[in-house]
XYZ file of C-alpha atoms in Angstrom:
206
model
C -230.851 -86.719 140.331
C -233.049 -85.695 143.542
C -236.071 -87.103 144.545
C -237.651 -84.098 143.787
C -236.445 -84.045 140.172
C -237.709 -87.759 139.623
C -241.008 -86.651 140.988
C -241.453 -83.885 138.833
C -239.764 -85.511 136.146
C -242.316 -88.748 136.498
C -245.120 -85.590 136.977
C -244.684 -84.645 133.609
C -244.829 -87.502 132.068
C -248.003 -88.382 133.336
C -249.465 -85.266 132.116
C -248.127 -86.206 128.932
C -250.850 -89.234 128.619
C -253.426 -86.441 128.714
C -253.355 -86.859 125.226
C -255.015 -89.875 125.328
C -257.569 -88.341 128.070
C -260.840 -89.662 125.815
C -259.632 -93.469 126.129
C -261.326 -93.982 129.590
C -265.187 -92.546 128.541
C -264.638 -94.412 125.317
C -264.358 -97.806 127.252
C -266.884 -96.551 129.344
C -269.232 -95.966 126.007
C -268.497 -99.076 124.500
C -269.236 -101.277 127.762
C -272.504 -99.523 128.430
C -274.022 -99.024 125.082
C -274.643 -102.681 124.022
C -276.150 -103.554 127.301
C -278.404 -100.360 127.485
C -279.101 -101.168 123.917
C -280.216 -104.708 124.220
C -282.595 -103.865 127.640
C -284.174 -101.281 124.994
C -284.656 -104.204 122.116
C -286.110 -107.054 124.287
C -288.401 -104.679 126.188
C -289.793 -103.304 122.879
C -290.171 -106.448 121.670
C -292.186 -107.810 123.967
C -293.858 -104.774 124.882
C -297.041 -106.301 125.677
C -295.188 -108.070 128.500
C -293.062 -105.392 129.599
C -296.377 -103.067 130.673
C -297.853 -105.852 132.272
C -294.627 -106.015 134.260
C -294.609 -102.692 134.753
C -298.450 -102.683 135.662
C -298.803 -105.534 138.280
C -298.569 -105.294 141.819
C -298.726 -108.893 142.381
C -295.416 -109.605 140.085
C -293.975 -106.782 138.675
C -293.576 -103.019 139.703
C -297.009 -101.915 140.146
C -296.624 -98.414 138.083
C -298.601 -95.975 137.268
C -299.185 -95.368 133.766
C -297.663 -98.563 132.538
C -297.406 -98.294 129.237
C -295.853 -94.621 129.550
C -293.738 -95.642 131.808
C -292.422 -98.637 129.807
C -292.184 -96.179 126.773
C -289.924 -94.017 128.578
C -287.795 -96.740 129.813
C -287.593 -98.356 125.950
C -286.724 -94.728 125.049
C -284.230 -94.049 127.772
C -282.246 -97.329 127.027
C -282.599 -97.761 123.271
C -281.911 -94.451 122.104
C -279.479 -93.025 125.259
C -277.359 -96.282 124.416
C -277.285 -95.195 120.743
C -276.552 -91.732 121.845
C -273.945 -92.969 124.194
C -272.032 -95.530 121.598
C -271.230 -92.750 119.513
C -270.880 -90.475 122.195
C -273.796 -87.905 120.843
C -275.106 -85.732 123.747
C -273.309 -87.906 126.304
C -274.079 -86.144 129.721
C -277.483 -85.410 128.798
C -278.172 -89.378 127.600
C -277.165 -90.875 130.793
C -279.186 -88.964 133.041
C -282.611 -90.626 132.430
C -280.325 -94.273 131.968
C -279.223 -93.536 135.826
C -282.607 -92.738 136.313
C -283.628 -96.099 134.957
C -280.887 -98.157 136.812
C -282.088 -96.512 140.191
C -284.957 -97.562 139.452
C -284.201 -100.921 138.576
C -281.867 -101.110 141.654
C -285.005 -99.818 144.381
C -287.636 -101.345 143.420
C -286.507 -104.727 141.719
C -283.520 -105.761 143.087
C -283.044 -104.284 146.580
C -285.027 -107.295 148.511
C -282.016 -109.330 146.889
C -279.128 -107.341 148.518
C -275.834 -106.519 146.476
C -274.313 -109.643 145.148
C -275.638 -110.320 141.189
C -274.752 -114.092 142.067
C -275.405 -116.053 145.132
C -271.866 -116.601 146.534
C -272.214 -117.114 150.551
C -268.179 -116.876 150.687
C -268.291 -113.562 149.885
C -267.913 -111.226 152.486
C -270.484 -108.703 150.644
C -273.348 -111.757 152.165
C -271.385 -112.702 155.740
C -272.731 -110.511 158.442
C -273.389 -107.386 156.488
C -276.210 -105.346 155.938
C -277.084 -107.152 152.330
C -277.458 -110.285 154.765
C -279.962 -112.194 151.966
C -280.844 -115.891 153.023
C -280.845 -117.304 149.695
C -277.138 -116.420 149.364
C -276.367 -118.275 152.520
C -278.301 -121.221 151.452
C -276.822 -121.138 147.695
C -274.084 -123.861 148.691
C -276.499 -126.678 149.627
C -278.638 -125.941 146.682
C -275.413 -126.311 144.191
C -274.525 -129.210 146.032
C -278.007 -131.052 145.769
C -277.951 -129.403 141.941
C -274.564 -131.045 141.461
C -275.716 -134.693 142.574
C -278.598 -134.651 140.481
C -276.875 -133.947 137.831
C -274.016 -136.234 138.147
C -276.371 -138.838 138.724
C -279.320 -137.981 136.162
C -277.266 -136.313 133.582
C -273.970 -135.600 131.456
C -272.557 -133.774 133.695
C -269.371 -132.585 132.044
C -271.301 -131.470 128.794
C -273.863 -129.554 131.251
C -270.400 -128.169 132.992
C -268.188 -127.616 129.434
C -268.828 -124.351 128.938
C -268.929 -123.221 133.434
C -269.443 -123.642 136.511
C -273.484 -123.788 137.718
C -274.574 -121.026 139.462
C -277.364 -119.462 141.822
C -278.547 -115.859 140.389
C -279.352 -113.857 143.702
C -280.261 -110.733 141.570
C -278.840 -108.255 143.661
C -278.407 -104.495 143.180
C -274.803 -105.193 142.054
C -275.348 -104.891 137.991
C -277.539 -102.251 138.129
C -275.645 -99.716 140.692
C -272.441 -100.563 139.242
C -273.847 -99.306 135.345
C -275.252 -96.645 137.616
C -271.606 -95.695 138.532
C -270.312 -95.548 134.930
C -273.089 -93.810 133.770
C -272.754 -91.030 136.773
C -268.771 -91.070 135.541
C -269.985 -90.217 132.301
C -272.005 -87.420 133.247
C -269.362 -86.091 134.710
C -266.995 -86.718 132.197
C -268.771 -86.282 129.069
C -268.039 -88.157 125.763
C -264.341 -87.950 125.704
C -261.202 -85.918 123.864
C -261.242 -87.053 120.511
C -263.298 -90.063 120.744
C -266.770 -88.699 120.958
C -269.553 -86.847 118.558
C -269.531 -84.267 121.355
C -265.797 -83.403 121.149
C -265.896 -82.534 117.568
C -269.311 -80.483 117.842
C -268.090 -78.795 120.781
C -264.700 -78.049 118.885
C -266.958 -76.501 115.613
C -269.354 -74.092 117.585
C -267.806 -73.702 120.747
C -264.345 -72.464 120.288
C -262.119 -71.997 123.285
């Protein structure tokens, strides 16, 4: 058999897994949804405290029209995760949840650069444009932590269930949800795995 042949021959086979097309949204669904879902839950339960975050200059976000605003994010991440888990209006649900994570990602968590965790061996915090001081300084905090601790405290129980570390509180979480969510738009729900498939398939006939 020629080259060619196995190509076209491996070709088809790979188109044959188009079958199973609405896997990757699916896993995309499933990730996102609980985490949108639970940013929606413990801002409206403590919404009280979520407008004043959203309110304050001095410590929070310094919005206009808090409590709107706050609404609108409870909405956008309670109900689009909802609408995303089942995969109910998919591409129309993750717009205002990109909206949110951009959000997130400009005005909370850019002063922190990209890394989520403060690891200075990473070459996302050596010499790049994310340069953030606390990640470079992380180490000799973890190792001052670490003697404490040993010292002070049961160390191995404190350690049983991880390693410590430093939360920088970068841009990281909330561009990379940003990502999946953009992936969905694109994508939509998924073949056979979505509410949107099976609507689609009842009043929109090919």
């Amino acid at each position: 058999m020629s080259v060619l042949n196995l190509a076209t021959s491996a070709q088809r086979t790979l188109e044959k897994t188009s079958v199973f097309e609405g896997i990757a949204p699916l896993l995309l669904r499933l990730y996102l949804a609980p985490v949108m879902i639970q940013a929606g839950w413990t801002k409206l339960g403590s919404f009280d405290n979520t407008v004043d975050w959203f309110a304050s200059p001095d410590y929070g976000l310094g919005l206009p029209a808090p409590a709107l605003m706050a609404s609108l994010a409870i909405a956008a991440e309670l109900l689009g995760g909802i609408f995303i888990l089942i995969g109910l209006a998919t591409r129309w649900a993750s717009i205002p949840l990109m909206f949110t994570m951009l959000v997130a990602a400009f005005t909370v968590h850019w002063p922190n650069g990209w890394p989520a965790i403060a690891d200075a061996s990473s070459w996302l915090s050596d010499g790049t444009i994310m340069l953030n001081e606390n990640v470079m300084s992380a180490p000799d905090k973890l190792a001052a932590a670490k003697n404490l601790l040993q010292e002070h405290g049961n160390y191995n129980w404190l350690t049983s269930s991880g390693k410590f570390v430093i939360l920088n509180n970068g841009i990281e979480f909330a561009m990379t949800y940003f990502f999946m969510l953009l992936s969905l738009f694109f994508i939509g729900g998924g073949k056979f795995t979505s509410v949107d498939y099976f609507l689609r398939k009842k009043f929109m006939p090919e």
